[in-house]
PDB file of C-alpha atoms in Angstrom:
ATOM      1  CA  ASN F  88      24.269   0.742  -5.498  1.00  0.00           C
ATOM      2  CA  ALA F  89      22.437   3.709  -4.806  1.00  0.00           C
ATOM      3  CA  GLY F  90      18.841   3.459  -6.248  1.00  0.00           C
ATOM      4  CA  VAL F  91      16.977   6.515  -4.905  1.00  0.00           C
ATOM      5  CA  THR F  92      18.570   9.409  -2.739  1.00  0.00           C
ATOM      6  CA  GLN F  93      17.248  12.155  -1.229  1.00  0.00           C
ATOM      7  CA  THR F  94      18.492  14.778   0.040  1.00  0.00           C
ATOM      8  CA  PRO F  95      18.583  16.518   2.846  1.00  0.00           C
ATOM      9  CA  LYS F  96      16.813  13.552   4.764  1.00  0.00           C
ATOM     10  CA  PHE F  97      15.459  16.091   7.862  1.00  0.00           C
ATOM     11  CA  GLN F  98      14.367  19.713   7.923  1.00  0.00           C
ATOM     12  CA  VAL F  99      12.434  21.714   9.848  1.00  0.00           C
ATOM     13  CA  LEU F 100      10.816  24.902   7.978  1.00  0.00           C
ATOM     14  CA  LYS F 101       9.315  28.554   9.417  1.00  0.00           C
ATOM     15  CA  THR F 102       5.352  29.027   7.675  1.00  0.00           C
ATOM     16  CA  GLY F 103       5.702  30.608   4.506  1.00  0.00           C
ATOM     17  CA  GLN F 104       9.297  29.532   3.874  1.00  0.00           C
ATOM     18  CA  SER F 105       9.585  27.852   0.730  1.00  0.00           C
ATOM     19  CA  MET F 106      12.386  24.705   0.355  1.00  0.00           C
ATOM     20  CA  THR F 107      13.232  22.077  -2.560  1.00  0.00           C
ATOM     21  CA  LEU F 108      12.777  18.343  -2.305  1.00  0.00           C
ATOM     22  CA  GLN F 109      16.122  16.503  -4.180  1.00  0.00           C
ATOM     23  CA  CYS F 110      15.534  13.351  -5.436  1.00  0.00           C
ATOM     24  CA  ALA F 111      18.345  11.228  -8.477  1.00  0.00           C
ATOM     25  CA  GLN F 112      17.909   7.571  -9.373  1.00  0.00           C
ATOM     26  CA  ASP F 113      20.307   5.909 -10.357  1.00  0.00           C
ATOM     27  CA  MET F 114      18.415   2.815 -12.285  1.00  0.00           C
ATOM     28  CA  ASN F 115      17.754   4.455 -15.319  1.00  0.00           C
ATOM     29  CA  HIS F 116      13.707   4.318 -14.572  1.00  0.00           C
ATOM     30  CA  ASN F 117      11.531   6.479 -16.917  1.00  0.00           C
ATOM     31  CA  SER F 118       8.521   6.738 -14.025  1.00  0.00           C
ATOM     32  CA  MET F 119       9.242   9.128 -10.883  1.00  0.00           C
ATOM     33  CA  TYR F 120       7.488  10.009  -7.942  1.00  0.00           C
ATOM     34  CA  TRP F 121       6.500  11.918  -4.883  1.00  0.00           C
ATOM     35  CA  TYR F 122       4.468  10.178  -2.195  1.00  0.00           C
ATOM     36  CA  ARG F 123       3.301  12.268   1.837  1.00  0.00           C
ATOM     37  CA  GLN F 124       3.293   9.538   3.722  1.00  0.00           C
ATOM     38  CA  ASP F 125       1.597  10.676   7.188  1.00  0.00           C
ATOM     39  CA  PRO F 126       0.228   8.780  10.298  1.00  0.00           C
ATOM     40  CA  GLY F 127      -3.952   7.461   9.298  1.00  0.00           C
ATOM     41  CA  MET F 128      -3.337   7.806   6.569  1.00  0.00           C
ATOM     42  CA  GLY F 129      -1.289   6.083   4.553  1.00  0.00           C
ATOM     43  CA  LEU F 130       0.986   7.333   1.608  1.00  0.00           C
ATOM     44  CA  ARG F 131      -0.832   9.564  -0.622  1.00  0.00           C
ATOM     45  CA  LEU F 132       0.527  11.003  -4.388  1.00  0.00           C
ATOM     46  CA  ILE F 133       1.591  14.203  -4.571  1.00  0.00           C
ATOM     47  CA  TYR F 134       3.245  14.449  -8.282  1.00  0.00           C
ATOM     48  CA  TYR F 135       4.620  12.524 -10.426  1.00  0.00           C
ATOM     49  CA  SER F 136       6.509  12.185 -13.993  1.00  0.00           C
ATOM     50  CA  ALA F 137       5.966   9.123 -16.226  1.00  0.00           C
ATOM     51  CA  SER F 138       9.098  10.087 -18.459  1.00  0.00           C
ATOM     52  CA  GLU F 139      11.440  12.118 -18.384  1.00  0.00           C
ATOM     53  CA  GLY F 140       9.142  16.140 -19.471  1.00  0.00           C
ATOM     54  CA  THR F 141       6.096  15.785 -18.320  1.00  0.00           C
ATOM     55  CA  THR F 142       4.668  16.258 -14.765  1.00  0.00           C
ATOM     56  CA  ASP F 143       0.824  15.420 -14.310  1.00  0.00           C
ATOM     57  CA  LYS F 144      -1.225  15.989 -10.528  1.00  0.00           C
ATOM     58  CA  GLY F 145      -0.999  13.417  -7.864  1.00  0.00           C
ATOM     59  CA  GLU F 146      -4.529  13.011  -5.124  1.00  0.00           C
ATOM     60  CA  VAL F 147      -2.603  16.122  -3.363  1.00  0.00           C
ATOM     61  CA  PRO F 148      -0.455  18.523  -4.980  1.00  0.00           C
ATOM     62  CA  ASN F 149      -2.554  21.475  -3.811  1.00  0.00           C
ATOM     63  CA  GLY F 150       1.040  23.768  -2.255  1.00  0.00           C
ATOM     64  CA  TYR F 151       3.915  22.323  -4.596  1.00  0.00           C
ATOM     65  CA  ASN F 152       5.562  21.838  -7.639  1.00  0.00           C
ATOM     66  CA  VAL F 153       7.900  19.467  -9.487  1.00  0.00           C
ATOM     67  CA  SER F 154      10.345  19.606 -11.593  1.00  0.00           C
ATOM     68  CA  ARG F 155      11.625  16.594 -13.568  1.00  0.00           C
ATOM     69  CA  LEU F 156      14.697  17.971 -14.392  1.00  0.00           C
ATOM     70  CA  ASN F 157      16.093  15.253 -16.231  1.00  0.00           C
ATOM     71  CA  LYS F 158      16.073  11.888 -16.332  1.00  0.00           C
ATOM     72  CA  ARG F 159      17.660  10.753 -13.567  1.00  0.00           C
ATOM     73  CA  GLU F 160      16.226  14.206 -11.158  1.00  0.00           C
ATOM     74  CA  PHE F 161      12.517  15.066 -10.302  1.00  0.00           C
ATOM     75  CA  SER F 162      12.256  18.275  -7.793  1.00  0.00           C
ATOM     76  CA  LEU F 163      10.133  18.966  -5.267  1.00  0.00           C
ATOM     77  CA  ARG F 164       8.948  22.534  -4.667  1.00  0.00           C
ATOM     78  CA  LEU F 165       6.807  23.961  -1.741  1.00  0.00           C
ATOM     79  CA  GLU F 166       6.512  27.415  -2.110  1.00  0.00           C
ATOM     80  CA  SER F 167       5.154  28.822   1.512  1.00  0.00           C
ATOM     81  CA  ALA F 168       5.806  26.161   3.784  1.00  0.00           C
ATOM     82  CA  ALA F 169       2.447  25.919   5.554  1.00  0.00           C
ATOM     83  CA  PRO F 170       2.308  23.589   9.445  1.00  0.00           C
ATOM     84  CA  SER F 171      -0.281  20.917   7.423  1.00  0.00           C
ATOM     85  CA  GLN F 172       2.434  20.069   5.048  1.00  0.00           C
ATOM     86  CA  THR F 173       4.552  18.861   7.619  1.00  0.00           C
ATOM     87  CA  SER F 174       5.159  15.126   6.607  1.00  0.00           C
ATOM     88  CA  VAL F 175       7.239  12.498   5.171  1.00  0.00           C
ATOM     89  CA  TYR F 176       7.846  12.631   2.007  1.00  0.00           C
ATOM     90  CA  PHE F 177       9.553  10.163  -0.185  1.00  0.00           C
ATOM     91  CA  CYS F 178      10.588   9.661  -3.799  1.00  0.00           C
ATOM     92  CA  ALA F 179      10.056   6.601  -5.518  1.00  0.00           C
ATOM     93  CA  SER F 180      10.939   5.548  -9.282  1.00  0.00           C
ATOM     94  CA  SER F 181       9.676   2.409 -11.274  1.00  0.00           C
ATOM     95  CA  PRO F 182      11.379   1.256 -14.374  1.00  0.00           C
ATOM     96  CA  GLN F 183       7.369   2.071 -16.538  1.00  0.00           C
ATOM     97  CA  GLY F 184       5.149   3.666 -14.795  1.00  0.00           C
ATOM     98  CA  TRP F 185       2.546   1.484 -12.792  1.00  0.00           C
ATOM     99  CA  GLY F 186       2.958  -2.516 -13.610  1.00  0.00           C
ATOM    100  CA  ALA F 187       4.072  -4.566 -11.661  1.00  0.00           C
ATOM    101  CA  GLU F 188       7.991  -3.888 -11.309  1.00  0.00           C
ATOM    102  CA  GLY F 189       7.010  -2.104  -8.472  1.00  0.00           C
ATOM    103  CA  TYR F 190       8.262   1.004  -7.049  1.00  0.00           C
ATOM    104  CA  THR F 191      11.535   2.043  -5.628  1.00  0.00           C
ATOM    105  CA  PHE F 192      11.443   4.483  -2.897  1.00  0.00           C
ATOM    106  CA  GLY F 193      13.635   6.626  -1.398  1.00  0.00           C
ATOM    107  CA  SER F 194      14.455   6.597   2.853  1.00  0.00           C
ATOM    108  CA  GLY F 195      12.567   9.566   3.070  1.00  0.00           C
ATOM    109  CA  THR F 196      12.731  13.481   4.221  1.00  0.00           C
ATOM    110  CA  ARG F 197      11.632  14.830   7.655  1.00  0.00           C
ATOM    111  CA  LEU F 198      10.079  17.783   7.290  1.00  0.00           C
ATOM    112  CA  THR F 199       8.692  19.864   9.957  1.00  0.00           C
ATOM    113  CA  VAL F 200       6.828  22.854   9.477  1.00  0.00           C
ATOM    114  CA  VAL F 201       7.128  25.346  12.341  1.00  0.00           C
TER     115      VAL F 201
ATOM    116  CA  GLN A 141     -16.238   1.943   0.429  1.00  0.00           C
ATOM    117  CA  LYS A 142     -12.513   2.913   0.177  1.00  0.00           C
ATOM    118  CA  GLU A 143     -10.491   1.665  -2.372  1.00  0.00           C
ATOM    119  CA  VAL A 144      -8.664  -0.474  -0.762  1.00  0.00           C
ATOM    120  CA  GLU A 145      -8.748  -1.888   3.149  1.00  0.00           C
ATOM    121  CA  GLN A 146      -5.769  -2.696   5.205  1.00  0.00           C
ATOM    122  CA  ASP A 147      -6.145  -3.356   9.435  1.00  0.00           C
ATOM    123  CA  PRO A 148      -3.917  -1.148  10.590  1.00  0.00           C
ATOM    124  CA  GLY A 149      -3.145  -3.403  13.532  1.00  0.00           C
ATOM    125  CA  PRO A 150      -0.795  -3.559  15.348  1.00  0.00           C
ATOM    126  CA  LEU A 151       0.218  -7.166  15.241  1.00  0.00           C
ATOM    127  CA  SER A 152       1.859  -8.302  17.788  1.00  0.00           C
ATOM    128  CA  VAL A 153       2.338 -12.525  17.582  1.00  0.00           C
ATOM    129  CA  PRO A 154       5.602 -14.578  19.680  1.00  0.00           C
ATOM    130  CA  GLU A 155       8.405 -15.490  17.897  1.00  0.00           C
ATOM    131  CA  GLY A 156       8.023 -18.698  15.423  1.00  0.00           C
ATOM    132  CA  ALA A 157       4.573 -18.123  14.583  1.00  0.00           C
ATOM    133  CA  ILE A 158       2.320 -17.874  11.151  1.00  0.00           C
ATOM    134  CA  VAL A 159       1.500 -14.474  10.542  1.00  0.00           C
ATOM    135  CA  SER A 160      -1.388 -13.110   8.246  1.00  0.00           C
ATOM    136  CA  LEU A 161      -1.754 -10.409   6.538  1.00  0.00           C
ATOM    137  CA  ASN A 162      -4.418  -8.575   4.269  1.00  0.00           C
ATOM    138  CA  CYS A 163      -6.378  -6.587   2.683  1.00  0.00           C
ATOM    139  CA  THR A 164      -9.687  -5.972   0.793  1.00  0.00           C
ATOM    140  CA  TYR A 165     -10.238  -4.390  -2.222  1.00  0.00           C
ATOM    141  CA  SER A 166     -13.251  -3.061  -4.054  1.00  0.00           C
ATOM    142  CA  ASN A 167     -11.438  -2.037  -7.523  1.00  0.00           C
ATOM    143  CA  SER A 168     -12.230  -4.849  -9.568  1.00  0.00           C
ATOM    144  CA  ALA A 169      -9.923  -3.986 -12.504  1.00  0.00           C
ATOM    145  CA  PHE A 170      -6.840  -3.972 -10.236  1.00  0.00           C
ATOM    146  CA  GLN A 171      -4.504  -6.655 -11.901  1.00  0.00           C
ATOM    147  CA  TYR A 172      -1.097  -6.086  -9.911  1.00  0.00           C
ATOM    148  CA  PHE A 173      -1.205  -7.025  -6.462  1.00  0.00           C
ATOM    149  CA  MET A 174       1.973  -5.904  -4.055  1.00  0.00           C
ATOM    150  CA  TRP A 175       2.877  -6.176  -0.649  1.00  0.00           C
ATOM    151  CA  TYR A 176       5.864  -3.583   0.956  1.00  0.00           C
ATOM    152  CA  ARG A 177       7.547  -4.219   4.129  1.00  0.00           C
ATOM    153  CA  GLN A 178       8.807  -0.637   5.485  1.00  0.00           C
ATOM    154  CA  TYR A 179      11.239  -0.697   8.491  1.00  0.00           C
ATOM    155  CA  SER A 180      10.873   2.588  11.445  1.00  0.00           C
ATOM    156  CA  ARG A 181      12.567   5.648   9.533  1.00  0.00           C
ATOM    157  CA  LYS A 182      12.641   3.824   6.159  1.00  0.00           C
ATOM    158  CA  GLY A 183      11.104   3.633   2.413  1.00  0.00           C
ATOM    159  CA  PRO A 184       8.792   0.890   1.721  1.00  0.00           C
ATOM    160  CA  GLU A 185      10.364  -1.687   0.351  1.00  0.00           C
ATOM    161  CA  LEU A 186       8.610  -4.679  -2.650  1.00  0.00           C
ATOM    162  CA  LEU A 187       8.919  -7.657  -0.869  1.00  0.00           C
ATOM    163  CA  MET A 188       6.107  -9.779  -3.901  1.00  0.00           C
ATOM    164  CA  TYR A 189       3.824  -9.256  -6.054  1.00  0.00           C
ATOM    165  CA  THR A 190       1.486 -10.983  -7.823  1.00  0.00           C
ATOM    166  CA  TYR A 191      -0.497 -11.701 -11.150  1.00  0.00           C
ATOM    167  CA  SER A 192      -4.041 -11.107 -11.337  1.00  0.00           C
ATOM    168  CA  SER A 193      -5.737 -14.216  -8.810  1.00  0.00           C
ATOM    169  CA  GLY A 194      -3.108 -17.071  -6.998  1.00  0.00           C
ATOM    170  CA  ASN A 195      -0.499 -17.743  -4.918  1.00  0.00           C
ATOM    171  CA  LYS A 196       3.555 -16.613  -4.622  1.00  0.00           C
ATOM    172  CA  GLU A 197       5.816 -18.387  -2.428  1.00  0.00           C
ATOM    173  CA  ASP A 198       9.236 -16.425  -2.166  1.00  0.00           C
ATOM    174  CA  GLY A 199      10.638 -18.416   1.209  1.00  0.00           C
ATOM    175  CA  ARG A 200       9.076 -17.743   4.433  1.00  0.00           C
ATOM    176  CA  PHE A 201       6.643 -15.240   2.781  1.00  0.00           C
ATOM    177  CA  THR A 202       3.910 -16.136   0.888  1.00  0.00           C
ATOM    178  CA  ALA A 203       1.300 -13.598  -1.448  1.00  0.00           C
ATOM    179  CA  GLN A 204      -2.263 -14.553  -2.298  1.00  0.00           C
ATOM    180  CA  VAL A 205      -4.611 -12.997  -4.373  1.00  0.00           C
ATOM    181  CA  ASP A 206      -8.327 -14.325  -4.906  1.00  0.00           C
ATOM    182  CA  LYS A 207     -10.306 -11.916  -7.473  1.00  0.00           C
ATOM    183  CA  SER A 208     -12.721 -13.547  -6.676  1.00  0.00           C
ATOM    184  CA  SER A 209     -13.688 -12.391  -3.626  1.00  0.00           C
ATOM    185  CA  LYS A 210     -11.524  -9.583  -3.919  1.00  0.00           C
ATOM    186  CA  TYR A 211      -8.795 -10.029  -0.762  1.00  0.00           C
ATOM    187  CA  ILE A 212      -5.202 -10.589  -1.162  1.00  0.00           C
ATOM    188  CA  SER A 213      -3.336 -11.745   2.118  1.00  0.00           C
ATOM    189  CA  LEU A 214       0.289 -12.428   2.801  1.00  0.00           C
ATOM    190  CA  PHE A 215       1.109 -15.561   5.111  1.00  0.00           C
ATOM    191  CA  ILE A 216       4.999 -15.770   7.773  1.00  0.00           C
ATOM    192  CA  ARG A 217       5.920 -18.540   8.014  1.00  0.00           C
ATOM    193  CA  ASP A 218       8.563 -18.422  10.522  1.00  0.00           C
ATOM    194  CA  SER A 219       7.965 -15.603  11.887  1.00  0.00           C
ATOM    195  CA  GLN A 220      11.278 -13.869  13.537  1.00  0.00           C
ATOM    196  CA  PRO A 221      12.245 -10.118  15.159  1.00  0.00           C
ATOM    197  CA  SER A 222      13.528  -9.058  12.344  1.00  0.00           C
ATOM    198  CA  ASP A 223      10.353  -9.711  10.863  1.00  0.00           C
ATOM    199  CA  SER A 224       9.257  -6.759  12.935  1.00  0.00           C
ATOM    200  CA  ALA A 225       7.904  -3.835  10.675  1.00  0.00           C
ATOM    201  CA  THR A 226       4.963  -1.894   8.341  1.00  0.00           C
ATOM    202  CA  TYR A 227       3.444  -4.510   6.047  1.00  0.00           C
ATOM    203  CA  LEU A 228       1.287  -2.212   3.017  1.00  0.00           C
ATOM    204  CA  CYS A 229      -0.235  -3.479   0.018  1.00  0.00           C
ATOM    205  CA  ALA A 230      -0.970  -2.187  -3.146  1.00  0.00           C
ATOM    206  CA  MET A 231      -3.039  -3.049  -6.409  1.00  0.00           C
ATOM    207  CA  SER A 232      -2.331  -1.032  -9.765  1.00  0.00           C
ATOM    208  CA  GLU A 233      -4.445  -1.539 -12.832  1.00  0.00           C
ATOM    209  CA  ASP A 234      -3.045   0.777 -15.716  1.00  0.00           C
ATOM    210  CA  ASP A 235      -2.919   4.089 -14.889  1.00  0.00           C
ATOM    211  CA  LYS A 236      -2.760   4.108 -11.242  1.00  0.00           C
ATOM    212  CA  ILE A 237      -1.432   2.294  -7.891  1.00  0.00           C
ATOM    213  CA  ILE A 238      -3.476   2.816  -4.674  1.00  0.00           C
ATOM    214  CA  PHE A 239      -1.865   1.485  -1.072  1.00  0.00           C
ATOM    215  CA  GLY A 240      -3.177  -0.166   1.648  1.00  0.00           C
ATOM    216  CA  LYS A 241      -2.714   2.395   4.789  1.00  0.00           C
ATOM    217  CA  GLY A 242      -0.409  -0.297   6.096  1.00  0.00           C
ATOM    218  CA  THR A 243      -0.284  -2.876   8.865  1.00  0.00           C
ATOM    219  CA  ARG A 244       1.457  -3.168  11.692  1.00  0.00           C
ATOM    220  CA  LEU A 245       3.682  -6.311  13.089  1.00  0.00           C
ATOM    221  CA  HIS A 246       5.295  -7.011  15.996  1.00  0.00           C
ATOM    222  CA  ILE A 247       7.177 -10.361  16.363  1.00  0.00           C
ATOM    223  CA  LEU A 248       8.163 -11.161  19.768  1.00  0.00           C
ATOM    224  CA  PRO A 249      11.172 -12.625  21.139  1.00  0.00           C
TER     225      PRO A 249
END
């Protein structure tokens, strides 16, 4: 029972490089989310996908793009990485929307941009 | 005023003590209230949730919601070193969920 799987776990990028963070869930959840977590800032929503085929911006979408590839997979792309994007990135999923079922989080991707 | 306020700590207590973690909020439309636990270098995991006001108990953990005061609490009885983690409160209404910034808790053996 894997839950939410994120790859890679660690990554170091040079400024201007691009990369895609991968996320897959095996719980048949409809909704998926990408957050970043920074010291003193808490969890901030980057993008979310309420259901397969839809994506919407969250609180801090600038510099990111997403793709909901299918019901299981939701990827986050950094087109031209900047040092301000150094962070820990979490993918999460939920059965439906924002309700009390809560989110299941992946174990995170630690990204450093130099 | 921020929508959700949570003291970042760190909070250090001796093993066996009762721990009280709290959040205040400003949006009276919040209906669901959750607590997540996050161990170092791991993702948050849902610990408990409650709907509207009242108490909910699960083993050593009790979640309390007071909507009239816009105040939620998580109590941990007989605290253990394995409870050392960051605890995030979270609350939601129909179209969004807001997380607190988390309180770091250290249980001293």
